[in-house]
Amino acid sequence: MSDLATTGDLDSQLEKYRTELTGYCYRMLGSAFEAEDAVQDTMVRAWRSIDSFEGRSSLRSWLYRIATNVCLDSLNAGNRRARPMDLTAATPVAQAQLNARPEITWLEPVPDGRVLPSVADPAETAVSRETVRLAFVAALQHLPPKQRAVLILREVLAWKASEVAELLSTTVASVNSALQRARATLAEHEPAASDPANPLDEEQKELLERYVAAFEGYDMKALTALLHEDATMSMPPYDLWLRGHDDIVGWMLGVGEVCSGSKLVPTVANGAPAFAQYHPAPEGGYSPWALIVLDIREGKVAGMDFFLDTKRWFPLFDMPERLGA
């Protein structure tokens, strides 16, 4: 019997790894909710089989083995999540139509606190944040499941090839081959790097303050001054996405005019600045409208992802159900 089974604190031993395991499963699955389910399944399996844990590897490695198998089982069912820009071309605003796709289609946002364990090493923190970015996790979805696991374990979590080989019950040569193929595929879909934002520097704080002022004031001239010329805007669960000032402004002053008068509450998602957007409610006050995740690059906003299913996102991000007048 494992010594852990007799210590009486197995729960606390397992819980120490929950956040980092959730981050791993989120990168694998692209869904905050599926990642949390996968980790819960991992914990249950660990509890049930703790007597077979012989201590030849660390508890952490053993849990990662279980979590990897849980994720591979899920991914072998054909799940692969995407962003709107992975599925369609940018649409000119004159031709824009709102076509919803099922929830399982979309890459999901995630609160930083659910997937980013607190670490003392700034370089390690930077890697963790960069590799939960929406664009990076979307790029990972192009990899076959086992290649995805190898790349995350080797290049994000810095495991040795021998450790990954043991986890996957394969050879070091096979791991190195999978990593090489994964790198080649990722290079074809490599997202542009975003600005580090942990903590925000003074320039970034000013940018976000100006963004809030422009958005809440619905000042399109001020807003576009903060956007890159080729900035993008998406609105899952709709597959529509827009690129460039003219089309974004055309949308905001057309169908998007309903966003006028909104209030923004700051949060963080996927290692990036984010806002809970509240829309004026007919009965007074403000009701949830969207979770906005920003991509900041070279001092300007390069992307705005509006996640509209607020019944899913606002509770996950601990956002209030409504704002008073």
mmCIF file of C-alpha atoms in Angstrom, residues 20-175:
data_model
loop_
_atom_site.group_PDB
_atom_site.id
_atom_site.type_symbol
_atom_site.label_atom_id
_atom_site.label_comp_id
_atom_site.label_asym_id
_atom_site.label_seq_id
_atom_site.Cartn_x
_atom_site.Cartn_y
_atom_site.Cartn_z
ATOM 1 C CA GLU A 20 -0.992 23.356 -12.540
ATOM 2 C CA LEU A 21 -2.907 20.268 -13.693
ATOM 3 C CA THR A 22 -5.822 22.493 -14.737
ATOM 4 C CA GLY A 23 -3.398 24.632 -16.742
ATOM 5 C CA TYR A 24 -2.035 21.509 -18.440
ATOM 6 C CA CYS A 25 -5.494 20.148 -19.238
ATOM 7 C CA TYR A 26 -6.667 23.572 -20.453
ATOM 8 C CA ARG A 27 -3.785 23.754 -22.949
ATOM 9 C CA MET A 28 -4.629 20.229 -24.083
ATOM 10 C CA LEU A 29 -8.414 20.685 -24.356
ATOM 11 C CA GLY A 30 -8.980 24.407 -24.978
ATOM 12 C CA SER A 31 -11.929 24.507 -22.586
ATOM 13 C CA ALA A 32 -11.952 25.834 -19.033
ATOM 14 C CA PHE A 33 -14.866 23.599 -18.055
ATOM 15 C CA GLU A 34 -13.495 20.462 -19.725
ATOM 16 C CA ALA A 35 -10.121 21.111 -18.081
ATOM 17 C CA GLU A 36 -11.688 21.298 -14.629
ATOM 18 C CA ASP A 37 -13.699 18.138 -15.332
ATOM 19 C CA ALA A 38 -10.525 16.375 -16.516
ATOM 20 C CA VAL A 39 -8.671 17.343 -13.343
ATOM 21 C CA GLN A 40 -11.569 16.201 -11.170
ATOM 22 C CA ASP A 41 -11.571 12.885 -13.049
ATOM 23 C CA THR A 42 -7.800 12.697 -12.484
ATOM 24 C CA MET A 43 -8.227 13.230 -8.744
ATOM 25 C CA VAL A 44 -10.956 10.572 -8.521
ATOM 26 C CA ARG A 45 -8.823 8.060 -10.448
ATOM 27 C CA ALA A 46 -5.851 8.856 -8.220
ATOM 28 C CA TRP A 47 -7.938 8.264 -5.092
ATOM 29 C CA ARG A 48 -9.273 4.975 -6.404
ATOM 30 C CA SER A 49 -5.848 3.658 -7.417
ATOM 31 C CA ILE A 50 -3.641 5.141 -4.695
ATOM 32 C CA ASP A 51 -2.893 1.648 -3.370
ATOM 33 C CA SER A 52 -1.171 0.862 -6.674
ATOM 34 C CA PHE A 53 1.044 3.956 -6.497
ATOM 35 C CA GLU A 54 4.425 2.434 -5.704
ATOM 36 C CA GLY A 55 6.442 5.625 -5.520
ATOM 37 C CA ARG A 56 8.776 4.764 -8.408
ATOM 38 C CA SER A 57 7.924 8.205 -9.807
ATOM 39 C CA SER A 58 6.870 11.311 -7.919
ATOM 40 C CA LEU A 59 3.220 11.873 -7.063
ATOM 41 C CA ARG A 60 3.282 14.827 -9.462
ATOM 42 C CA SER A 61 4.505 12.692 -12.378
ATOM 43 C CA TRP A 62 1.918 10.027 -11.582
ATOM 44 C CA LEU A 63 -0.879 12.615 -11.596
ATOM 45 C CA TYR A 64 0.314 14.018 -14.921
ATOM 46 C CA ARG A 65 0.233 10.506 -16.367
ATOM 47 C CA ILE A 66 -3.387 10.088 -15.263
ATOM 48 C CA ALA A 67 -4.338 13.585 -16.492
ATOM 49 C CA THR A 68 -2.695 12.943 -19.866
ATOM 50 C CA ASN A 69 -4.684 9.746 -20.320
ATOM 51 C CA VAL A 70 -7.904 11.551 -19.390
ATOM 52 C CA CYS A 71 -7.183 14.285 -21.954
ATOM 53 C CA LEU A 72 -6.153 11.837 -24.690
ATOM 54 C CA ASP A 73 -9.372 9.873 -24.168
ATOM 55 C CA SER A 74 -11.349 13.104 -24.576
ATOM 56 C CA LEU A 75 -9.400 14.260 -27.613
ATOM 57 C CA ASN A 76 -9.647 10.882 -29.318
ATOM 58 C CA ALA A 77 -13.385 11.478 -29.360
ATOM 59 C CA GLY A 78 -12.623 14.154 -31.963
ATOM 60 C CA ASN A 79 -12.754 17.299 -29.881
ATOM 61 C CA ARG A 80 -10.740 20.221 -31.256
ATOM 62 C CA ARG A 81 -11.604 23.769 -30.333
ATOM 63 C CA ALA A 82 -10.971 26.830 -32.457
ATOM 64 C CA ARG A 83 -11.299 30.592 -32.690
ATOM 65 C CA PRO A 84 -13.474 32.205 -35.388
ATOM 66 C CA MET A 85 -10.322 33.168 -37.324
ATOM 67 C CA ASP A 86 -9.381 29.479 -37.549
ATOM 68 C CA LEU A 87 -12.636 28.602 -39.304
ATOM 69 C CA THR A 88 -13.510 31.421 -41.709
ATOM 70 C CA ALA A 89 -11.964 34.398 -43.466
ATOM 71 C CA ALA A 90 -12.456 37.906 -42.111
ATOM 72 C CA THR A 91 -15.823 39.275 -43.238
ATOM 73 C CA PRO A 92 -16.301 42.803 -44.634
ATOM 74 C CA VAL A 93 -18.815 44.553 -42.404
ATOM 75 C CA ALA A 94 -21.207 45.078 -45.346
ATOM 76 C CA GLN A 95 -21.534 41.275 -45.653
ATOM 77 C CA ALA A 96 -21.499 40.496 -41.928
ATOM 78 C CA GLN A 97 -23.990 37.932 -40.644
ATOM 79 C CA LEU A 98 -24.268 36.372 -37.200
ATOM 80 C CA ASN A 99 -24.066 32.601 -37.601
ATOM 81 C CA ALA A 100 -23.866 30.776 -34.278
ATOM 82 C CA ARG A 101 -21.980 27.496 -33.948
ATOM 83 C CA PRO A 102 -22.292 24.950 -31.132
ATOM 84 C CA GLU A 103 -20.500 25.690 -27.863
ATOM 85 C CA ILE A 104 -18.132 22.722 -28.337
ATOM 86 C CA THR A 105 -16.686 24.486 -31.403
ATOM 87 C CA TRP A 106 -15.040 27.302 -29.508
ATOM 88 C CA LEU A 107 -11.827 27.810 -27.657
ATOM 89 C CA GLU A 108 -12.855 29.079 -24.230
ATOM 90 C CA PRO A 109 -11.405 31.820 -22.026
ATOM 91 C CA VAL A 110 -10.128 30.943 -18.572
ATOM 92 C CA PRO A 111 -9.370 32.999 -15.428
ATOM 93 C CA ASP A 112 -5.642 33.226 -14.727
ATOM 94 C CA GLY A 113 -6.123 32.011 -11.161
ATOM 95 C CA ARG A 114 -7.557 28.681 -12.342
ATOM 96 C CA VAL A 115 -4.562 27.742 -14.521
ATOM 97 C CA LEU A 116 -1.503 29.750 -13.460
ATOM 98 C CA PRO A 117 0.095 28.541 -10.225
ATOM 99 C CA SER A 118 2.014 31.202 -8.323
ATOM 100 C CA VAL A 119 5.743 30.705 -8.899
ATOM 101 C CA ALA A 120 8.683 32.781 -7.741
ATOM 102 C CA ASP A 121 10.655 32.631 -10.996
ATOM 103 C CA PRO A 122 9.656 35.585 -13.270
ATOM 104 C CA ALA A 123 10.842 33.739 -16.387
ATOM 105 C CA GLU A 124 8.697 30.708 -15.506
ATOM 106 C CA THR A 125 5.730 32.996 -14.848
ATOM 107 C CA ALA A 126 6.193 34.653 -18.258
ATOM 108 C CA VAL A 127 6.219 31.278 -20.035
ATOM 109 C CA SER A 128 3.110 30.137 -18.150
ATOM 110 C CA ARG A 129 1.180 33.290 -19.074
ATOM 111 C CA GLU A 130 2.310 33.315 -22.713
ATOM 112 C CA THR A 131 1.275 29.671 -23.164
ATOM 113 C CA VAL A 132 -2.305 30.141 -21.963
ATOM 114 C CA ARG A 133 -2.910 33.025 -24.382
ATOM 115 C CA LEU A 134 -5.909 32.398 -26.607
ATOM 116 C CA ALA A 135 -3.784 32.563 -29.760
ATOM 117 C CA PHE A 136 -1.214 30.092 -28.412
ATOM 118 C CA VAL A 137 -3.794 27.584 -27.151
ATOM 119 C CA ALA A 138 -5.572 27.886 -30.521
ATOM 120 C CA ALA A 139 -2.296 27.044 -32.271
ATOM 121 C CA LEU A 140 -1.886 23.975 -30.020
ATOM 122 C CA GLN A 141 -5.259 22.689 -31.244
ATOM 123 C CA HIS A 142 -3.715 22.063 -34.677
ATOM 124 C CA LEU A 143 -1.503 19.331 -33.186
ATOM 125 C CA PRO A 144 -2.519 15.673 -32.916
ATOM 126 C CA PRO A 145 -3.231 14.817 -29.270
ATOM 127 C CA LYS A 146 0.013 13.012 -28.415
ATOM 128 C CA GLN A 147 2.152 15.644 -30.142
ATOM 129 C CA ARG A 148 0.247 18.274 -28.188
ATOM 130 C CA ALA A 149 1.037 16.491 -24.922
ATOM 131 C CA VAL A 150 4.715 16.120 -25.830
ATOM 132 C CA LEU A 151 5.101 19.762 -26.800
ATOM 133 C CA ILE A 152 3.392 21.052 -23.652
ATOM 134 C CA LEU A 153 5.345 18.760 -21.359
ATOM 135 C CA ARG A 154 8.701 19.439 -23.022
ATOM 136 C CA GLU A 155 8.511 23.127 -23.961
ATOM 137 C CA VAL A 156 5.980 24.618 -21.557
ATOM 138 C CA LEU A 157 6.587 22.542 -18.431
ATOM 139 C CA ALA A 158 10.281 21.843 -19.206
ATOM 140 C CA TRP A 159 10.145 18.090 -18.617
ATOM 141 C CA LYS A 160 13.091 15.997 -19.810
ATOM 142 C CA ALA A 161 12.579 13.771 -22.841
ATOM 143 C CA SER A 162 13.172 10.715 -20.645
ATOM 144 C CA GLU A 163 10.449 11.842 -18.222
ATOM 145 C CA VAL A 164 7.947 12.352 -21.044
ATOM 146 C CA ALA A 165 8.857 8.977 -22.537
ATOM 147 C CA GLU A 166 8.160 7.306 -19.202
ATOM 148 C CA LEU A 167 4.866 9.155 -18.809
ATOM 149 C CA LEU A 168 3.688 8.144 -22.302
ATOM 150 C CA SER A 169 5.166 4.615 -22.065
ATOM 151 C CA THR A 170 7.268 5.194 -25.170
ATOM 152 C CA THR A 171 10.906 5.830 -26.122
ATOM 153 C CA VAL A 172 13.015 8.964 -25.963
ATOM 154 C CA ALA A 173 13.496 8.734 -29.736
ATOM 155 C CA SER A 174 9.727 8.677 -30.230
ATOM 156 C CA VAL A 175 9.297 11.697 -27.943
#
